[in-house]
mmCIF file of C-alpha atoms and ligand atoms in Angstrom:
data_model
loop_
_atom_site.group_PDB
_atom_site.id
_atom_site.type_symbol
_atom_site.label_atom_id
_atom_site.label_comp_id
_atom_site.label_asym_id
_atom_site.label_seq_id
_atom_site.Cartn_x
_atom_site.Cartn_y
_atom_site.Cartn_z
ATOM 1 C CA MET A 1 11.191 -38.972 -40.848
ATOM 2 C CA GLY A 2 13.816 -37.007 -38.950
ATOM 3 C CA THR A 3 15.497 -37.014 -35.584
ATOM 4 C CA VAL A 4 13.583 -34.929 -33.044
ATOM 5 C CA PHE A 5 14.521 -34.041 -29.479
ATOM 6 C CA VAL A 6 11.590 -33.492 -27.149
ATOM 7 C CA SER A 7 12.671 -31.429 -24.183
ATOM 8 C CA GLY A 8 10.452 -32.606 -21.356
ATOM 9 C CA ALA A 9 7.469 -34.866 -20.845
ATOM 10 C CA LEU A 10 4.600 -33.617 -22.988
ATOM 11 C CA PRO A 11 0.998 -34.259 -21.917
ATOM 12 C CA GLY A 12 -1.708 -35.944 -23.963
ATOM 13 C CA GLY A 13 0.299 -38.668 -25.687
ATOM 14 C CA VAL A 14 1.941 -36.084 -27.945
ATOM 15 C CA THR A 15 5.432 -37.582 -27.694
ATOM 16 C CA ALA A 16 4.051 -40.991 -28.700
ATOM 17 C CA TRP A 17 2.288 -39.399 -31.685
ATOM 18 C CA LEU A 18 5.522 -37.732 -32.766
ATOM 19 C CA ALA A 19 7.466 -40.955 -32.205
ATOM 20 C CA GLY A 20 5.128 -42.662 -34.682
ATOM 21 C CA ARG A 21 6.400 -40.293 -37.359
ATOM 22 C CA HIS A 22 9.986 -39.487 -36.366
ATOM 23 C CA ASP A 23 12.969 -40.811 -34.508
ATOM 24 C CA VAL A 24 12.257 -39.172 -31.143
ATOM 25 C CA VAL A 25 14.583 -38.731 -28.188
ATOM 26 C CA GLN A 26 12.836 -37.318 -25.132
ATOM 27 C CA HIS A 27 14.545 -36.147 -21.958
ATOM 28 C CA ASP A 28 12.988 -34.303 -19.048
ATOM 29 C CA GLY A 29 16.165 -32.341 -18.358
ATOM 30 C CA GLY A 30 15.952 -30.358 -21.601
ATOM 31 C CA VAL A 31 18.770 -29.196 -23.836
ATOM 32 C CA ALA A 32 21.325 -28.982 -21.021
ATOM 33 C CA THR A 33 21.571 -32.776 -20.816
ATOM 34 C CA GLU A 34 23.959 -35.427 -22.114
ATOM 35 C CA ALA A 35 20.988 -36.893 -23.996
ATOM 36 C CA PHE A 36 20.724 -33.669 -26.003
ATOM 37 C CA SER A 37 24.492 -33.473 -26.625
ATOM 38 C CA GLU A 38 24.458 -37.017 -27.885
ATOM 39 C CA VAL A 39 21.642 -36.427 -30.373
ATOM 40 C CA ALA A 40 22.564 -32.836 -31.379
ATOM 41 C CA PRO A 41 24.791 -33.649 -34.391
ATOM 42 C CA ARG A 42 21.945 -35.494 -36.150
ATOM 43 C CA LEU A 43 19.072 -33.383 -34.830
ATOM 44 C CA GLU A 44 16.519 -32.037 -37.332
ATOM 45 C CA GLY A 45 13.659 -30.998 -35.085
ATOM 46 C CA LEU A 46 13.473 -29.677 -31.536
ATOM 47 C CA VAL A 47 10.371 -29.423 -29.352
ATOM 48 C CA SER A 48 11.607 -26.903 -26.794
ATOM 49 C CA LEU A 49 10.267 -25.577 -23.526
ATOM 50 C CA LEU A 50 10.485 -21.964 -22.373
ATOM 51 C CA THR A 51 13.165 -23.066 -19.910
ATOM 52 C CA ASP A 52 15.484 -24.104 -22.778
ATOM 53 C CA ARG A 53 17.938 -21.553 -24.087
ATOM 54 C CA VAL A 54 18.084 -21.964 -27.871
ATOM 55 C CA ASP A 55 20.991 -19.767 -28.917
ATOM 56 C CA ALA A 56 23.828 -19.613 -31.435
ATOM 57 C CA ALA A 57 25.927 -22.004 -29.337
ATOM 58 C CA LEU A 58 23.160 -24.617 -29.360
ATOM 59 C CA LEU A 59 22.586 -24.158 -33.091
ATOM 60 C CA ALA A 60 26.292 -24.667 -33.758
ATOM 61 C CA ARG A 61 26.049 -28.042 -32.002
ATOM 62 C CA ALA A 62 23.020 -29.013 -34.110
ATOM 63 C CA PRO A 63 24.025 -28.141 -37.693
ATOM 64 C CA ARG A 64 21.193 -30.161 -39.270
ATOM 65 C CA LEU A 65 18.433 -28.539 -37.195
ATOM 66 C CA ARG A 66 15.539 -27.295 -39.335
ATOM 67 C CA VAL A 67 12.772 -26.414 -36.898
ATOM 68 C CA VAL A 68 12.240 -25.418 -33.272
ATOM 69 C CA GLY A 69 8.689 -25.859 -31.965
ATOM 70 C CA ASN A 70 8.505 -23.930 -28.712
ATOM 71 C CA VAL A 71 5.787 -25.113 -26.317
ATOM 72 C CA ALA A 72 4.917 -21.530 -25.364
ATOM 73 C CA VAL A 73 3.630 -18.394 -27.002
ATOM 74 C CA GLY A 74 6.633 -16.429 -25.700
ATOM 75 C CA VAL A 75 9.867 -17.048 -27.581
ATOM 76 C CA ASP A 76 12.279 -14.962 -25.518
ATOM 77 C CA ASN A 77 14.226 -18.163 -24.769
ATOM 78 C CA ILE A 78 15.119 -18.402 -28.446
ATOM 79 C CA ASP A 79 17.639 -16.301 -30.332
ATOM 80 C CA LEU A 80 15.436 -15.585 -33.344
ATOM 81 C CA ASP A 81 18.199 -13.819 -35.289
ATOM 82 C CA ALA A 82 20.555 -16.765 -34.876
ATOM 83 C CA CYS A 83 17.796 -19.146 -36.048
ATOM 84 C CA ARG A 84 17.013 -16.933 -39.037
ATOM 85 C CA ALA A 85 20.683 -16.765 -39.975
ATOM 86 C CA ARG A 86 20.842 -20.570 -40.052
ATOM 87 C CA GLY A 87 17.481 -20.994 -41.784
ATOM 88 C CA VAL A 88 15.924 -22.663 -38.743
ATOM 89 C CA VAL A 89 12.141 -22.219 -38.592
ATOM 90 C CA VAL A 90 10.779 -21.196 -35.163
ATOM 91 C CA THR A 91 7.180 -21.763 -34.127
ATOM 92 C CA ASN A 92 5.183 -20.941 -30.988
ATOM 93 C CA THR A 93 1.729 -21.706 -29.545
ATOM 94 C CA PRO A 94 -0.517 -18.643 -29.803
ATOM 95 C CA ASP A 95 -4.322 -18.661 -29.391
ATOM 96 C CA VAL A 96 -4.652 -21.974 -27.553
ATOM 97 C CA LEU A 97 -3.639 -20.388 -24.230
ATOM 98 C CA THR A 98 -5.161 -16.932 -24.567
ATOM 99 C CA GLU A 99 -8.296 -17.337 -22.477
ATOM 100 C CA VAL A 100 -6.808 -19.394 -19.643
ATOM 101 C CA THR A 101 -3.908 -16.977 -19.259
ATOM 102 C CA ALA A 102 -6.343 -14.069 -19.158
ATOM 103 C CA ASP A 103 -8.319 -15.963 -16.509
ATOM 104 C CA LEU A 104 -5.223 -16.241 -14.331
ATOM 105 C CA ALA A 105 -4.326 -12.582 -14.874
ATOM 106 C CA PHE A 106 -7.790 -11.650 -13.684
ATOM 107 C CA ALA A 107 -7.609 -14.062 -10.758
ATOM 108 C CA LEU A 108 -4.362 -12.381 -9.670
ATOM 109 C CA LEU A 109 -5.851 -8.935 -10.196
ATOM 110 C CA LEU A 110 -8.851 -9.734 -8.019
ATOM 111 C CA GLY A 111 -6.858 -11.727 -5.490
ATOM 112 C CA ALA A 112 -4.145 -9.095 -5.081
ATOM 113 C CA ALA A 113 -6.688 -6.273 -4.848
ATOM 114 C CA ARG A 114 -8.814 -8.021 -2.251
ATOM 115 C CA ARG A 115 -5.879 -9.497 -0.299
ATOM 116 C CA VAL A 116 -7.002 -13.077 -0.917
ATOM 117 C CA GLY A 117 -3.557 -14.660 -0.326
ATOM 118 C CA GLU A 118 -2.988 -12.659 2.815
ATOM 119 C CA GLY A 119 -6.483 -13.455 4.056
ATOM 120 C CA ASP A 120 -5.974 -17.160 3.435
ATOM 121 C CA ARG A 121 -2.676 -17.138 5.326
ATOM 122 C CA THR A 122 -4.285 -15.250 8.197
ATOM 123 C CA VAL A 123 -7.131 -17.728 8.538
ATOM 124 C CA ARG A 124 -4.810 -20.740 8.329
ATOM 125 C CA ALA A 125 -2.535 -19.243 10.977
ATOM 126 C CA GLY A 126 -5.489 -18.966 13.343
ATOM 127 C CA ALA A 127 -4.953 -15.207 13.349
ATOM 128 C CA PHE A 128 -8.453 -14.182 12.249
ATOM 129 C CA GLY A 129 -9.609 -12.197 15.255
ATOM 130 C CA GLY A 130 -13.130 -11.468 14.002
ATOM 131 C CA TRP A 131 -14.843 -8.947 11.759
ATOM 132 C CA THR A 132 -14.252 -5.263 12.352
ATOM 133 C CA PRO A 133 -15.223 -2.367 10.071
ATOM 134 C CA SER A 134 -11.707 -1.536 9.011
ATOM 135 C CA TYR A 135 -10.157 -4.982 8.973
ATOM 136 C CA MET A 136 -8.094 -6.012 5.926
ATOM 137 C CA LEU A 137 -9.400 -3.396 3.545
ATOM 138 C CA GLY A 138 -8.447 -3.934 -0.072
ATOM 139 C CA ALA A 139 -8.587 -2.059 -3.351
ATOM 140 C CA ARG A 140 -11.843 -1.674 -5.224
ATOM 141 C CA VAL A 141 -11.930 -3.409 -8.617
ATOM 142 C CA HIS A 142 -15.406 -2.533 -9.826
ATOM 143 C CA GLY A 143 -15.323 0.735 -11.770
ATOM 144 C CA ALA A 144 -11.548 1.174 -11.378
ATOM 145 C CA THR A 145 -9.164 1.978 -14.223
ATOM 146 C CA LEU A 146 -7.180 -0.858 -15.757
ATOM 147 C CA GLY A 147 -4.070 -0.144 -17.822
ATOM 148 C CA VAL A 148 -3.236 -2.959 -20.233
ATOM 149 C CA LEU A 149 0.396 -3.021 -21.264
ATOM 150 C CA GLY A 150 0.204 -4.713 -24.665
ATOM 151 C CA LEU A 151 -3.205 -5.184 -26.269
ATOM 152 C CA GLY A 152 -2.354 -8.442 -28.063
ATOM 153 C CA ARG A 153 -4.416 -11.606 -27.780
ATOM 154 C CA ILE A 154 -4.076 -12.005 -24.015
ATOM 155 C CA GLY A 155 -4.268 -8.270 -23.303
ATOM 156 C CA ARG A 156 -7.522 -8.113 -25.247
ATOM 157 C CA ALA A 157 -8.940 -11.101 -23.389
ATOM 158 C CA VAL A 158 -8.115 -9.372 -20.096
ATOM 159 C CA ALA A 159 -9.704 -6.135 -21.297
ATOM 160 C CA ARG A 160 -12.840 -8.091 -22.214
ATOM 161 C CA ARG A 161 -13.020 -9.474 -18.691
ATOM 162 C CA ALA A 162 -12.512 -5.988 -17.268
ATOM 163 C CA ARG A 163 -15.679 -4.816 -19.000
ATOM 164 C CA GLY A 164 -17.630 -7.282 -16.863
ATOM 165 C CA PHE A 165 -16.356 -5.379 -13.841
ATOM 166 C CA SER A 166 -17.289 -2.012 -15.356
ATOM 167 C CA MET A 167 -13.625 -1.084 -15.454
ATOM 168 C CA ASN A 168 -12.334 1.805 -17.459
ATOM 169 C CA VAL A 169 -9.719 0.337 -19.840
ATOM 170 C CA LEU A 170 -6.595 2.141 -21.048
ATOM 171 C CA TYR A 171 -3.926 0.462 -23.121
ATOM 172 C CA THR A 172 -0.545 1.167 -24.574
ATOM 173 C CA GLN A 173 1.657 -0.555 -27.122
ATOM 174 C CA LYS A 174 3.861 0.399 -30.060
ATOM 175 C CA ARG A 175 1.071 0.751 -32.575
ATOM 176 C CA ARG A 176 -2.492 1.748 -31.899
ATOM 177 C CA ALA A 177 -5.010 -1.110 -32.248
ATOM 178 C CA PRO A 178 -7.670 -0.947 -35.002
ATOM 179 C CA GLU A 179 -10.656 1.230 -34.131
ATOM 180 C CA THR A 180 -12.985 -1.791 -34.188
ATOM 181 C CA VAL A 181 -10.915 -3.437 -31.448
ATOM 182 C CA GLU A 182 -10.863 -0.267 -29.350
ATOM 183 C CA GLN A 183 -14.631 0.022 -29.713
ATOM 184 C CA GLU A 184 -15.313 -3.626 -28.907
ATOM 185 C CA LEU A 185 -13.232 -3.364 -25.724
ATOM 186 C CA SER A 186 -14.060 0.263 -24.920
ATOM 187 C CA ALA A 187 -10.289 0.670 -24.600
ATOM 188 C CA ARG A 188 -8.510 4.024 -24.926
ATOM 189 C CA PHE A 189 -4.994 4.269 -26.384
ATOM 190 C CA VAL A 190 -2.603 6.335 -24.257
ATOM 191 C CA ASP A 191 1.165 6.575 -23.923
ATOM 192 C CA LEU A 192 2.977 4.621 -21.227
ATOM 193 C CA ALA A 193 3.386 7.617 -18.923
ATOM 194 C CA GLU A 194 -0.331 8.355 -18.985
ATOM 195 C CA LEU A 195 -1.235 4.716 -18.512
ATOM 196 C CA LEU A 196 0.982 4.408 -15.437
ATOM 197 C CA GLY A 197 -0.207 7.695 -14.004
ATOM 198 C CA GLN A 198 -3.924 7.018 -14.520
ATOM 199 C CA SER A 199 -4.369 3.313 -13.804
ATOM 200 C CA ASP A 200 -5.475 1.730 -10.546
ATOM 201 C CA PHE A 201 -4.407 -1.620 -11.990
ATOM 202 C CA VAL A 202 -1.672 -2.262 -14.525
ATOM 203 C CA SER A 203 -1.562 -5.668 -16.205
ATOM 204 C CA VAL A 204 1.489 -6.640 -18.261
ATOM 205 C CA HIS A 205 0.908 -8.486 -21.553
ATOM 206 C CA CYS A 206 3.781 -7.534 -23.848
ATOM 207 C CA PRO A 207 6.454 -9.962 -25.003
ATOM 208 C CA LEU A 208 9.904 -9.856 -23.422
ATOM 209 C CA SER A 209 12.480 -8.372 -25.793
ATOM 210 C CA PRO A 210 15.540 -6.155 -25.369
ATOM 211 C CA GLU A 211 13.159 -3.155 -25.621
ATOM 212 C CA THR A 212 10.770 -4.384 -22.932
ATOM 213 C CA ARG A 213 13.372 -5.676 -20.463
ATOM 214 C CA HIS A 214 12.749 -3.661 -17.268
ATOM 215 C CA LEU A 215 10.145 -1.606 -19.097
ATOM 216 C CA LEU A 216 8.710 -1.172 -15.635
ATOM 217 C CA ASP A 217 11.879 0.053 -13.974
ATOM 218 C CA ARG A 218 12.216 1.903 -10.679
ATOM 219 C CA GLU A 219 11.296 5.257 -12.160
ATOM 220 C CA ARG A 220 8.231 3.999 -13.988
ATOM 221 C CA ILE A 221 7.026 2.016 -10.982
ATOM 222 C CA ALA A 222 7.399 5.206 -8.940
ATOM 223 C CA SER A 223 5.250 7.004 -11.527
ATOM 224 C CA MET A 224 2.352 4.601 -10.946
ATOM 225 C CA ARG A 225 -0.559 5.789 -8.861
ATOM 226 C CA ARG A 226 -0.137 5.483 -5.132
ATOM 227 C CA GLY A 227 -2.073 2.412 -4.016
ATOM 228 C CA ALA A 228 -2.096 0.876 -7.504
ATOM 229 C CA VAL A 229 -1.843 -2.864 -8.157
ATOM 230 C CA LEU A 230 0.549 -4.425 -10.667
ATOM 231 C CA VAL A 231 -0.231 -7.740 -12.353
ATOM 232 C CA ASN A 232 2.326 -9.662 -14.403
ATOM 233 C CA THR A 233 1.517 -12.876 -16.244
ATOM 234 C CA ALA A 234 3.851 -12.169 -19.191
ATOM 235 C CA ARG A 235 7.549 -12.402 -18.346
ATOM 236 C CA GLY A 236 9.285 -11.536 -15.085
ATOM 237 C CA ARG A 237 12.094 -9.571 -16.675
ATOM 238 C CA ILE A 238 9.724 -6.902 -17.935
ATOM 239 C CA VAL A 239 9.504 -5.681 -14.334
ATOM 240 C CA ASP A 240 12.410 -4.657 -12.088
ATOM 241 C CA GLU A 241 11.613 -7.051 -9.256
ATOM 242 C CA ALA A 242 13.764 -5.286 -6.642
ATOM 243 C CA ALA A 243 12.073 -1.966 -7.428
ATOM 244 C CA LEU A 244 8.668 -3.621 -7.265
ATOM 245 C CA ALA A 245 9.472 -5.147 -3.868
ATOM 246 C CA ASP A 246 10.555 -1.710 -2.616
ATOM 247 C CA ALA A 247 7.354 -0.108 -3.910
ATOM 248 C CA LEU A 248 5.313 -2.714 -2.046
ATOM 249 C CA ALA A 249 7.382 -2.263 1.113
ATOM 250 C CA THR A 250 6.920 1.523 1.146
ATOM 251 C CA GLY A 251 3.216 1.185 0.391
ATOM 252 C CA HIS A 252 3.524 3.071 -2.881
ATOM 253 C CA LEU A 253 1.898 0.065 -4.533
ATOM 254 C CA ALA A 254 -0.875 -1.654 -2.626
ATOM 255 C CA ALA A 255 -0.294 -5.084 -4.101
ATOM 256 C CA ALA A 256 1.072 -7.146 -6.946
ATOM 257 C CA GLY A 257 -0.199 -10.295 -8.598
ATOM 258 C CA LEU A 258 2.725 -12.175 -10.114
ATOM 259 C CA ASP A 259 2.836 -15.396 -12.099
ATOM 260 C CA VAL A 260 6.297 -14.793 -13.542
ATOM 261 C CA PHE A 261 9.653 -13.779 -12.068
ATOM 262 C CA GLU A 262 12.918 -12.299 -13.227
ATOM 263 C CA ASP A 263 15.056 -15.334 -12.562
ATOM 264 C CA GLU A 264 12.711 -18.335 -12.387
ATOM 265 C CA PRO A 265 12.367 -20.460 -10.402
ATOM 266 C CA ARG A 266 14.109 -18.105 -7.968
ATOM 267 C CA VAL A 267 11.898 -15.365 -6.537
ATOM 268 C CA HIS A 268 13.288 -12.161 -5.051
ATOM 269 C CA PRO A 269 13.435 -12.695 -1.256
ATOM 270 C CA ALA A 270 11.804 -9.315 -0.614
ATOM 271 C CA LEU A 271 8.767 -10.447 -2.598
ATOM 272 C CA LEU A 272 8.589 -13.671 -0.619
ATOM 273 C CA SER A 273 8.222 -11.675 2.571
ATOM 274 C CA SER A 274 5.875 -9.046 1.124
ATOM 275 C CA PRO A 275 2.267 -9.537 2.303
ATOM 276 C CA GLY A 276 1.021 -7.553 -0.708
ATOM 277 C CA ALA A 277 2.551 -9.925 -3.255
ATOM 278 C CA LEU A 278 0.173 -12.636 -4.438
ATOM 279 C CA MET A 279 2.274 -15.130 -6.355
ATOM 280 C CA THR A 280 1.750 -18.216 -8.482
ATOM 281 C CA PRO A 281 4.454 -20.420 -10.053
ATOM 282 C CA HIS A 282 4.166 -19.564 -13.789
ATOM 283 C CA ILE A 283 0.837 -21.368 -14.248
ATOM 284 C CA GLY A 284 -0.892 -18.970 -16.656
ATOM 285 C CA SER A 285 -1.574 -21.696 -19.207
ATOM 286 C CA ALA A 286 -1.727 -24.551 -16.733
ATOM 287 C CA ASP A 287 -4.915 -26.411 -17.418
ATOM 288 C CA ARG A 288 -4.765 -29.902 -18.885
ATOM 289 C CA HIS A 289 -6.663 -29.067 -22.065
ATOM 290 C CA THR A 290 -4.487 -26.038 -22.800
ATOM 291 C CA ARG A 291 -1.186 -27.733 -22.079
ATOM 292 C CA GLU A 292 -2.176 -30.642 -24.338
ATOM 293 C CA ALA A 293 -3.152 -28.206 -27.078
ATOM 294 C CA MET A 294 0.175 -26.371 -26.735
ATOM 295 C CA ALA A 295 2.169 -29.605 -26.891
ATOM 296 C CA ARG A 296 0.167 -30.867 -29.868
ATOM 297 C CA LEU A 297 0.597 -27.603 -31.768
ATOM 298 C CA ALA A 298 4.365 -27.548 -31.162
ATOM 299 C CA ALA A 299 4.711 -31.178 -32.250
ATOM 300 C CA GLU A 300 2.539 -30.663 -35.340
ATOM 301 C CA ASN A 301 4.613 -27.648 -36.336
ATOM 302 C CA VAL A 302 7.821 -29.687 -36.100
ATOM 303 C CA ASP A 303 6.250 -32.540 -38.062
ATOM 304 C CA LEU A 304 4.942 -30.185 -40.756
ATOM 305 C CA VAL A 305 8.322 -28.560 -41.346
ATOM 306 C CA LEU A 306 10.162 -31.889 -41.393
ATOM 307 C CA SER A 307 7.626 -33.140 -43.958
ATOM 308 C CA GLY A 308 8.305 -30.152 -46.190
ATOM 309 C CA ASN A 309 5.172 -28.164 -45.284
ATOM 310 C CA PRO A 310 4.699 -24.722 -43.791
ATOM 311 C CA PRO A 311 4.103 -24.751 -40.015
ATOM 312 C CA LYS A 312 0.745 -23.672 -38.588
ATOM 313 C CA THR A 313 2.124 -20.963 -36.297
ATOM 314 C CA PRO A 314 5.510 -19.640 -37.377
ATOM 315 C CA VAL A 315 7.034 -16.805 -35.401
HETATM 316 C C1 DGY B 1 3.957 -18.916 -22.665
HETATM 317 O O1 DGY B 1 3.303 -19.654 -23.399
HETATM 318 O O2 DGY B 1 4.769 -18.111 -23.091
HETATM 319 C C2 DGY B 1 3.672 -19.009 -21.195
HETATM 320 O O3 DGY B 1 4.545 -18.305 -20.426
HETATM 321 C C3 DGY B 1 3.594 -20.448 -20.749
HETATM 322 O O4 DGY B 1 2.307 -20.819 -20.973
#
């Protein structure tokens, strides 16, 4: 039994389950609330959301904290070094969201390529003037080359989907994937420059870290194929949003499918007015089953650590 702060309403009765085992304080406003400040001195467990900044300053306010269960696979909102230095265990929610996030990445890839958002807006505005041979032409997906930036769980699931569209799959990451994985996915390892220069579609699946912040900067976006499509379901800050908006405006990139943004929930105004940007509000893992599984896993991890056991999914 310990004191646990739950940052936000969790689906699937998970907070009630946790409250049956611990002294739980739940507040929808997250760690920036009075409710958190009040409980911080006696806090032992934290179920955090990706919108919570868990840094050295927060840890200093919660000296008894033993575990942070992040309800996300990404942990860029958490200062891992600061947690390590204080002996605070950090956990995340891998696996349970892999397939649904890959589904959304592919939905954005297809939708951006075939101008689905733009088409929908046109029809709704009553501006569909009738079929003509060269009306609203998009980019061809079938048989095109897909560059996967980060062949982790979600990157692999996207590559698997790409095979169904007879796409040619390239990937890049720090270390080459095992040969069995490359064979299963028919994926070819290349460096970043080659991936950007050869791909008709680039889909981002690496974690956000100081090394990957603006990995796709102005220069690298300019090195992408003319008419290429960029898809980002990982973290907004991996892409220089202003440079991306410029590349869409000049027509260097045909389209972008974006589920994540540099400064959420704010979206760069130039993207908002770009017809080629197909955007969703960070919903990669947003199906009920997945969100319940994420919440449950985060809560179980916190419970396990507070009961003296190893967590299921430590970072
Ligand atoms: C994550 O888990 O990191 C996603 O961004 C939210 O599902």
